[in-house]
Short mmCIF file of C-alpha atoms in Angstrom, two decimals:
data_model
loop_
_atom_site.label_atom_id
_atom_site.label_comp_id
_atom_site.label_asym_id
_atom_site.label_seq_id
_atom_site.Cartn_x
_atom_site.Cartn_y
_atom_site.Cartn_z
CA UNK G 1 -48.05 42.45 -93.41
CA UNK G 2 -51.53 43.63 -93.62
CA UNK G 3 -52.86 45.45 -90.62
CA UNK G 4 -56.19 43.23 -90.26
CA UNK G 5 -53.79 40.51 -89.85
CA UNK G 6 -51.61 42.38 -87.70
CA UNK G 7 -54.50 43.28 -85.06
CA UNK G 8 -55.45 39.41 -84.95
CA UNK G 9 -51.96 38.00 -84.27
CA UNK G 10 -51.92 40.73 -81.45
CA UNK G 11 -55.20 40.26 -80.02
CA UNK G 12 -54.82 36.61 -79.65
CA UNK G 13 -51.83 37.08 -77.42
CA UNK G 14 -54.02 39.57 -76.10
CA UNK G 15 -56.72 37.46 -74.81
CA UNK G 16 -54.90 34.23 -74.58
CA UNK G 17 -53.29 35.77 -72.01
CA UNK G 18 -56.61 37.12 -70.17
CA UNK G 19 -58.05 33.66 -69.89
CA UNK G 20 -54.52 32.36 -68.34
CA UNK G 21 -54.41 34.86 -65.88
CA UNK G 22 -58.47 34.55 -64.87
CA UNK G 23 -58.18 31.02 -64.82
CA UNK G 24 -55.14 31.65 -62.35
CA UNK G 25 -56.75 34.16 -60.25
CA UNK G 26 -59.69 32.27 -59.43
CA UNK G 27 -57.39 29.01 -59.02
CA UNK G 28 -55.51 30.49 -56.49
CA UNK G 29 -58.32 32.71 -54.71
CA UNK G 30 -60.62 29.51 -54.29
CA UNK G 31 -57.49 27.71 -52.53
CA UNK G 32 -56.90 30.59 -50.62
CA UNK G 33 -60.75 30.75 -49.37
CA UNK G 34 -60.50 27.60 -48.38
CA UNK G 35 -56.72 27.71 -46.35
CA UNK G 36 -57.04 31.02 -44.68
CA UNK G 37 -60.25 32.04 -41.89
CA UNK G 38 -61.07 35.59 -43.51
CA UNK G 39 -64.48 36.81 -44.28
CA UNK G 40 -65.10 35.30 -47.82
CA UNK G 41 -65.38 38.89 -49.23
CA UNK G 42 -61.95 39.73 -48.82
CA UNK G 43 -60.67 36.83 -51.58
CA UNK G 44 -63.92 37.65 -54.00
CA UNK G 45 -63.70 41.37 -53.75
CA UNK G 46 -60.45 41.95 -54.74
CA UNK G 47 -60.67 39.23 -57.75
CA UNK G 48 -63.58 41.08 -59.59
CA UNK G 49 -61.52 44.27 -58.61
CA UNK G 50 -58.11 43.33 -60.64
CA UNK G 51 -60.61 42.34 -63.76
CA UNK G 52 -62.34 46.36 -63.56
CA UNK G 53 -65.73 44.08 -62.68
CA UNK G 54 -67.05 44.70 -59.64
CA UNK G 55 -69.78 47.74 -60.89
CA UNK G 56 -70.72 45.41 -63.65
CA UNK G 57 -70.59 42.20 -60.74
CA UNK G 58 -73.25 44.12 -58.69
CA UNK G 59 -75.04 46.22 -61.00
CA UNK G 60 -76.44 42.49 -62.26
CA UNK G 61 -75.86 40.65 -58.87
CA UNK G 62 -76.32 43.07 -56.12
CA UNK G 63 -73.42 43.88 -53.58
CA UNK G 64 -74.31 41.37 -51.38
CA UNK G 65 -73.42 38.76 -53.88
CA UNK G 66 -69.89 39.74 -53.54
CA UNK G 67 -68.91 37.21 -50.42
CA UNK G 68 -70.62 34.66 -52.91
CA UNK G 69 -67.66 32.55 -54.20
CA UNK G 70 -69.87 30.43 -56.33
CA UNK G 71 -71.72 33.98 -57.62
CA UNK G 72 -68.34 35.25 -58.25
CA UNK G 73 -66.54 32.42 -59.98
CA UNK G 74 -69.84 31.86 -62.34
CA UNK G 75 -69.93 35.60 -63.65
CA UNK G 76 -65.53 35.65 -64.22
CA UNK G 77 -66.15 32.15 -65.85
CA UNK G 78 -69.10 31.75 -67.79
CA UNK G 79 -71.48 34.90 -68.39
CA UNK G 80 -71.07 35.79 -71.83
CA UNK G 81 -72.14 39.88 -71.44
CA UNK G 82 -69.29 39.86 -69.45
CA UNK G 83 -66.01 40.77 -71.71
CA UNK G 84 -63.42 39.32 -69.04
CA UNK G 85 -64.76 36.38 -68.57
CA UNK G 86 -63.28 33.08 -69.34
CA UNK G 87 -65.94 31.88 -71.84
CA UNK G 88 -65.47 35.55 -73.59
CA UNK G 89 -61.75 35.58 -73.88
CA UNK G 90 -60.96 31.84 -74.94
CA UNK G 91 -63.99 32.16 -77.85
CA UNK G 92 -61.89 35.90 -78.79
CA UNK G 93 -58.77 33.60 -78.71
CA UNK G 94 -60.19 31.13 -81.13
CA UNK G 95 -62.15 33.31 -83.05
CA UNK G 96 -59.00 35.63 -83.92
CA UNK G 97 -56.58 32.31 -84.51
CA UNK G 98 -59.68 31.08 -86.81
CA UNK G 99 -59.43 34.37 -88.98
CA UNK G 100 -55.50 33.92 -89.47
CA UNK G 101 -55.36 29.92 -89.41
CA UNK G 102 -53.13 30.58 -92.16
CA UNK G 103 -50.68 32.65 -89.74
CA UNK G 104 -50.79 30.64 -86.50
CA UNK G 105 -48.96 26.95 -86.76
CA UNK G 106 -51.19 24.01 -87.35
CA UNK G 107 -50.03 23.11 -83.39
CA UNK G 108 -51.48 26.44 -82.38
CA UNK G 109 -54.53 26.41 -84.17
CA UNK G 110 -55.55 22.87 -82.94
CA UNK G 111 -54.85 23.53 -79.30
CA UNK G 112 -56.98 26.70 -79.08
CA UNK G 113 -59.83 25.26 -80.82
CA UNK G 114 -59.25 22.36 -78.48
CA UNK G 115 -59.80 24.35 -75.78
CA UNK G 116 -62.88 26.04 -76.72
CA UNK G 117 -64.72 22.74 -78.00
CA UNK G 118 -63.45 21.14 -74.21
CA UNK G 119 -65.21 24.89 -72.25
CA UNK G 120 -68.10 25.08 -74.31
CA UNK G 121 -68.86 21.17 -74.17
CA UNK G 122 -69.83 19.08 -71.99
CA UNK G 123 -66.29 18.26 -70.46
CA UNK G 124 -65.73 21.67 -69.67
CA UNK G 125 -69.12 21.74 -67.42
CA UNK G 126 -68.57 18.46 -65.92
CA UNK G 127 -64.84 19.30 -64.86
CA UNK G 128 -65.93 22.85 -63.25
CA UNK G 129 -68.89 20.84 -61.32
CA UNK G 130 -66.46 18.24 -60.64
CA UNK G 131 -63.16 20.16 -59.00
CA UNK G 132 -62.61 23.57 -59.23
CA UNK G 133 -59.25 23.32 -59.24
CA UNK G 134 -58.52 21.06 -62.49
CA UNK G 135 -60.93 23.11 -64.28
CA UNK G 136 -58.87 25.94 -64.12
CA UNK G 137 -55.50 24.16 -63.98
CA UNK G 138 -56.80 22.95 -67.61
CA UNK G 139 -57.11 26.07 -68.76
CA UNK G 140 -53.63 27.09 -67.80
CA UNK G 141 -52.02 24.58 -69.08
CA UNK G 142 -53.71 24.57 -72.84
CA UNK G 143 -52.93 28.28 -72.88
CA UNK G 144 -49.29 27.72 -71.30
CA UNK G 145 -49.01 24.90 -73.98
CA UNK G 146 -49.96 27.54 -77.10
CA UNK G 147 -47.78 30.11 -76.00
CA UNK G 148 -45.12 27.79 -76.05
CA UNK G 149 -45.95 26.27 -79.36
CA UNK G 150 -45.84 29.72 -80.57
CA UNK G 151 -42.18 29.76 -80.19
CA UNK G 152 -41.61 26.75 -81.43
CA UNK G 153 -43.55 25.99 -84.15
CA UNK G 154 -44.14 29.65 -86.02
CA UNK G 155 -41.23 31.69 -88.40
CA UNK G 156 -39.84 34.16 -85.21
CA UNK G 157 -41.04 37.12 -87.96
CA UNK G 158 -43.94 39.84 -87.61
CA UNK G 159 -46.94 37.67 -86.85
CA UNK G 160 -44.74 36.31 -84.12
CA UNK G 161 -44.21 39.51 -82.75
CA UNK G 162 -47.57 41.09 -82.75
CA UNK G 163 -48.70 38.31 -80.59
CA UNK G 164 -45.87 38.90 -78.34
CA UNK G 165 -46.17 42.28 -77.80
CA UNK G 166 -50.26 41.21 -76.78
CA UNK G 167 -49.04 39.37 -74.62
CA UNK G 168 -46.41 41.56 -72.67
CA UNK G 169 -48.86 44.30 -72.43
CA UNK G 170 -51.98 42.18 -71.43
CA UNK G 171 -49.49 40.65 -68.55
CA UNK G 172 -48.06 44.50 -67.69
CA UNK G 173 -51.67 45.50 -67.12
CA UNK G 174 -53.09 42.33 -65.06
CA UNK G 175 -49.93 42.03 -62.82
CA UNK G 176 -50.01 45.90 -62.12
CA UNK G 177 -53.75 45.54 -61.50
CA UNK G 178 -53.58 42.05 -59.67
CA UNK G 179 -50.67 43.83 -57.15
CA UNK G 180 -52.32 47.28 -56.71
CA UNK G 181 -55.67 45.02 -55.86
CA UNK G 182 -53.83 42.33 -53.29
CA UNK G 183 -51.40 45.15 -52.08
CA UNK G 184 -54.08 47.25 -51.19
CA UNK G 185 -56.10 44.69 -48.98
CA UNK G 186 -54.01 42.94 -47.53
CA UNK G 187 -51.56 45.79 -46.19
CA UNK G 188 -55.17 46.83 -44.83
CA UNK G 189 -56.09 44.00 -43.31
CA UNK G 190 -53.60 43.64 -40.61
CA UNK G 191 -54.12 39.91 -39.71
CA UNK G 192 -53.62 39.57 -35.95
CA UNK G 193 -51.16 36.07 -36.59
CA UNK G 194 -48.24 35.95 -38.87
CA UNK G 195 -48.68 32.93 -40.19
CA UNK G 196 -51.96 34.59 -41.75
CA UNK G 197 -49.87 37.38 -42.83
CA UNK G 198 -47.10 35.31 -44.67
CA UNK G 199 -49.61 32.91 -46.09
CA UNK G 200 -51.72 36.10 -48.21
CA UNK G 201 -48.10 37.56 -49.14
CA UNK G 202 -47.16 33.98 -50.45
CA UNK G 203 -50.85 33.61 -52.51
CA UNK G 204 -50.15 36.73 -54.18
CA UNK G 205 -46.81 35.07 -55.53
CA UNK G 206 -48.81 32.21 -56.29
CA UNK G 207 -51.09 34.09 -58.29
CA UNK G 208 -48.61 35.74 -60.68
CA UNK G 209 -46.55 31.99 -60.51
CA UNK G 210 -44.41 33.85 -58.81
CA UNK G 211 -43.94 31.55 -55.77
CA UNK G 212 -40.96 29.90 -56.92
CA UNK G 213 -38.75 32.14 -58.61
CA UNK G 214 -39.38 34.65 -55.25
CA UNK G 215 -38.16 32.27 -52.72
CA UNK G 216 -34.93 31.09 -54.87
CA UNK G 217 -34.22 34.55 -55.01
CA UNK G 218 -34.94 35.78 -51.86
CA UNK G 219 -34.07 34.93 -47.76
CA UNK G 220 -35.28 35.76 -44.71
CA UNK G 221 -39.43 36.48 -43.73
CA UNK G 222 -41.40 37.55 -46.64
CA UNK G 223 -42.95 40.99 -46.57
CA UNK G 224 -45.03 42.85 -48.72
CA UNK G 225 -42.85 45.58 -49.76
CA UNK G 226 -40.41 42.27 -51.08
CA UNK G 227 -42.91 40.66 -52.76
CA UNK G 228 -44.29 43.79 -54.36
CA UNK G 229 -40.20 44.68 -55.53
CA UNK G 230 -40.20 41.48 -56.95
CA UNK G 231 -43.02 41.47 -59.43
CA UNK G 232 -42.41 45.05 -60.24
CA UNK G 233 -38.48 45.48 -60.15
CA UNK G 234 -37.13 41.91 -61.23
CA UNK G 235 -35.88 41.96 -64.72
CA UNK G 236 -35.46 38.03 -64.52
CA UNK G 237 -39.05 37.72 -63.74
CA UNK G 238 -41.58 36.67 -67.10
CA UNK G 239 -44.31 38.30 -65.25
CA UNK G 240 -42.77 41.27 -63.75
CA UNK G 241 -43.74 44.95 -64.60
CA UNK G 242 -40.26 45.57 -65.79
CA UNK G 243 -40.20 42.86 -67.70
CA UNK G 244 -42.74 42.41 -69.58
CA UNK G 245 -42.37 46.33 -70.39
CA UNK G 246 -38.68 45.43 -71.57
CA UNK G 247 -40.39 42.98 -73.82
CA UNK G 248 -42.60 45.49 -75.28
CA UNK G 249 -40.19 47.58 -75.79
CA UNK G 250 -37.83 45.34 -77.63
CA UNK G 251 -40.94 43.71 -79.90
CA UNK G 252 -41.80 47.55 -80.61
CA UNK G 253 -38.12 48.21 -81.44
CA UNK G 254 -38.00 45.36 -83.82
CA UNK G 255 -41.81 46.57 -85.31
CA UNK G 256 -40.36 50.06 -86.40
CA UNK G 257 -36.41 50.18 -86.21
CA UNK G 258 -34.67 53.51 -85.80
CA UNK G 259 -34.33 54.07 -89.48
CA UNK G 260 -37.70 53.00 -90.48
CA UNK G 261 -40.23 55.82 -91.60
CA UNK G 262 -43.51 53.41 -91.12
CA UNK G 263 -45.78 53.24 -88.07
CA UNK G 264 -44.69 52.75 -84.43
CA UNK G 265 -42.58 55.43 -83.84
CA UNK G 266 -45.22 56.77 -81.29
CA UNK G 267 -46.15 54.27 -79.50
CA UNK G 268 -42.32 53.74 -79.26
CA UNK G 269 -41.96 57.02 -77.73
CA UNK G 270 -44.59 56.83 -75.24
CA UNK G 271 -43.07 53.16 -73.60
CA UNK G 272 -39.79 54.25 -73.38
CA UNK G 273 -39.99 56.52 -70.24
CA UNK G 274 -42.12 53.85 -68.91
CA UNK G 275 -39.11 51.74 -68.94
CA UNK G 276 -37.20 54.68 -67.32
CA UNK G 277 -39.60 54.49 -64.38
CA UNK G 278 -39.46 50.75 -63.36
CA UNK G 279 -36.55 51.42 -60.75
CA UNK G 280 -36.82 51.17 -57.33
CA UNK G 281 -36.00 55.37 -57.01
CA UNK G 282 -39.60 55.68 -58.25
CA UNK G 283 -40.88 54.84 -54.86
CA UNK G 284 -38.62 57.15 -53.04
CA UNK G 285 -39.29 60.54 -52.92
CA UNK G 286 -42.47 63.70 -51.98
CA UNK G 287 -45.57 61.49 -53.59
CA UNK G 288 -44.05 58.87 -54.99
CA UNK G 289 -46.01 55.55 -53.67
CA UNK G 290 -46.49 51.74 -54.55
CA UNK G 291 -50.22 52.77 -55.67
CA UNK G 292 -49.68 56.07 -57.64
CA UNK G 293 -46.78 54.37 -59.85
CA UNK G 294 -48.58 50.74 -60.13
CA UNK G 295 -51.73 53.18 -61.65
CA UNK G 296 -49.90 55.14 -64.01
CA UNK G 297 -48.30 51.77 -65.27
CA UNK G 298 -52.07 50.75 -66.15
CA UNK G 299 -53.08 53.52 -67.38
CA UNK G 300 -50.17 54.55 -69.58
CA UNK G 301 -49.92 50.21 -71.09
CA UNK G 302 -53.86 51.21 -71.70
CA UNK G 303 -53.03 54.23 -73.81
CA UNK G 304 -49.93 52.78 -75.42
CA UNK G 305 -52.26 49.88 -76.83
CA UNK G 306 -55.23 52.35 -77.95
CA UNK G 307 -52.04 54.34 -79.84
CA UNK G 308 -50.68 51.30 -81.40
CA UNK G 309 -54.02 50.16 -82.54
CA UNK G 310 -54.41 53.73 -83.79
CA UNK G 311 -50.70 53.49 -86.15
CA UNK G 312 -50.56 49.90 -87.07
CA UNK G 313 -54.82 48.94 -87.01
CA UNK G 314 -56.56 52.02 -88.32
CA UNK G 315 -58.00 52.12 -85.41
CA UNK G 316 -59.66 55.28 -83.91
CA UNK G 317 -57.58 56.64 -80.06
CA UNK G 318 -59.91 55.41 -77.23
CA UNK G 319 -59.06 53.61 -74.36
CA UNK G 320 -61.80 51.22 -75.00
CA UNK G 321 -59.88 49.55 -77.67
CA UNK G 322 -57.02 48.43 -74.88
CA UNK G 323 -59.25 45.91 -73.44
CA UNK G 324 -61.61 44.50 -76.26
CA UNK G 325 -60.99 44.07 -79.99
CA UNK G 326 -62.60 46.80 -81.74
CA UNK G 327 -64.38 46.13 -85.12
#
């Protein structure tokens, strides 16, 4: 397998993945906005915050724009300078699935160009004016939908993995970011009713779709220091840290096997104390804290990705490359 078409089966997991989790974000922050009496720019804040935004948010906006919901949803949806938004990431998605049509399944293909025809139409436009919430529930599902035909549809070979791995390691970085932001705020915020309390602790499962599996798994009142466990501990969680690094590690394992002599064999090294770490012992001990370990998980999944651009893409090391395609 060629490395040019290597870097676009991994990218499009890579960005598919971006617009599923935006699109969820802002899904569940505008419900939350409208459910819970806090000062509008404690939901907004935090969402350009667990996208790395919020310089380039009020560099072009101004700070005050920040309690804007409308302001905020607009620039994370459609401004196309900015790289995170949903407009940018579903037209990387299609681009990179137009450059390999003959990798991706016919299913695959058609569904993300179905996607970007519906957000850069009319329909798209009309839906977002129209209710918020089906706009983005669209987008979920269309992405949801292509992952899954991914499975089902493509040979379970390289391509297959490549996109994978994207995936795992664009979801390692956005849940890490998404519960260092939340975890943050609301531990900070110290709502005077705990009804208010519960109900932020529950939107944060909500926006990793995490609601569900967290209360069939757990009893009893729900706390932040169980709902952060769960999406960083929970092997049986799809969007966990530990999980999703597990993946990465296994996709990397099958990329470069122990007695190959071809690329991978750093970036294998560098995610396999990373899988050491995801135990709940990391948090005991002089220093060890929910924020310091959730950063060096982000920070070490955004060198892993520059390194594995660098042995299987060519590409030069810079951190840069972890969150755009380069080239």
């Amino acid at each position: 397998m060629i490395a040019r078409i290597a870097e676009h089966c991994f990218w499009l997991g890579r960005y598919l993945e971006r617009a599923e989790s935006t699109a969820r974000v802002l899904q569940i922050t505008g419900q939350l906005a409208l459910d819970a009496e806090l000062p509008p720019e404690q939901f907004w804040t935090p969402a350009l915050a667990i996208f790395g935004e919020r310089l380039a948010f009020t560099t072009r906006h101004g700070a005050q724009a920040e309690a804007d919901g409308e302001a905020v949803q607009h620039f994370l949806t459609w401004e196309e300078e900015n790289a995170s938004s949903l407009l940018s990431t579903i037209c990387a998605a299609r681009e990179n699935a137009r450059t390999i049509r003959e990798v991706v399944s016919r299913e695959c293909w058609e569904v993300t160009n179905e996607l970007y025809l519906w957000l850069v139409g009319e329909a798209g436009r009309e839906e977002y004016a129209h209710s918020r919430f089906a706009f983005y529930q669209h987008i979920r599902r269309m992405v949801q939908l292509c992952l899954g035909l991914f499975r089902s549809t493509m040979l379970h070979d390289t391509p297959l993995d490549f996109i994978w791995l994207g995936v795992m390691l664009e979801r390692v970085g956005q849940t890490a970011r998404l519960l260092d932001v939340h975890h943050h705020v609301f531990t900070g915020m110290k709502p005077e009713h705990p009804v208010v309390e519960t109900a932020l602790w529950l939107s944060l499962l909500r926006a990793c779709s995490g609601f569900e599996p967290f209360m069939k798994s757990h009893s009893g009142r729900v706390t932040g220091d169980a709902v952060a466990a769960f999406l960083l501990f929970e092997s049986r969680f799809p969007r966990s840290v530990r999980y999703c690094v597990e993946s990465a590690h296994r996709y990397l394992r099958q990329l470069c096997p122990p007695e190959s002599q071809g690329p991978g064999r750093e970036s294998l090294a560098r995610i396999e104390p990373l899988v050491e770490l995801l135990r709940p012992e990391s948090l005991v001990g002089p220093g060890a804290s929910m924020h310091s370990l959730l950063t060096h998980m982000v920070e070490e999944t955004a060198g892993l990705c520059s390194l594995l651009s660098h042995e299987y893409f060519g590409r030069p090391l810079t951190t840069l490359g972890a969150q755009r395609m380069a080239g």
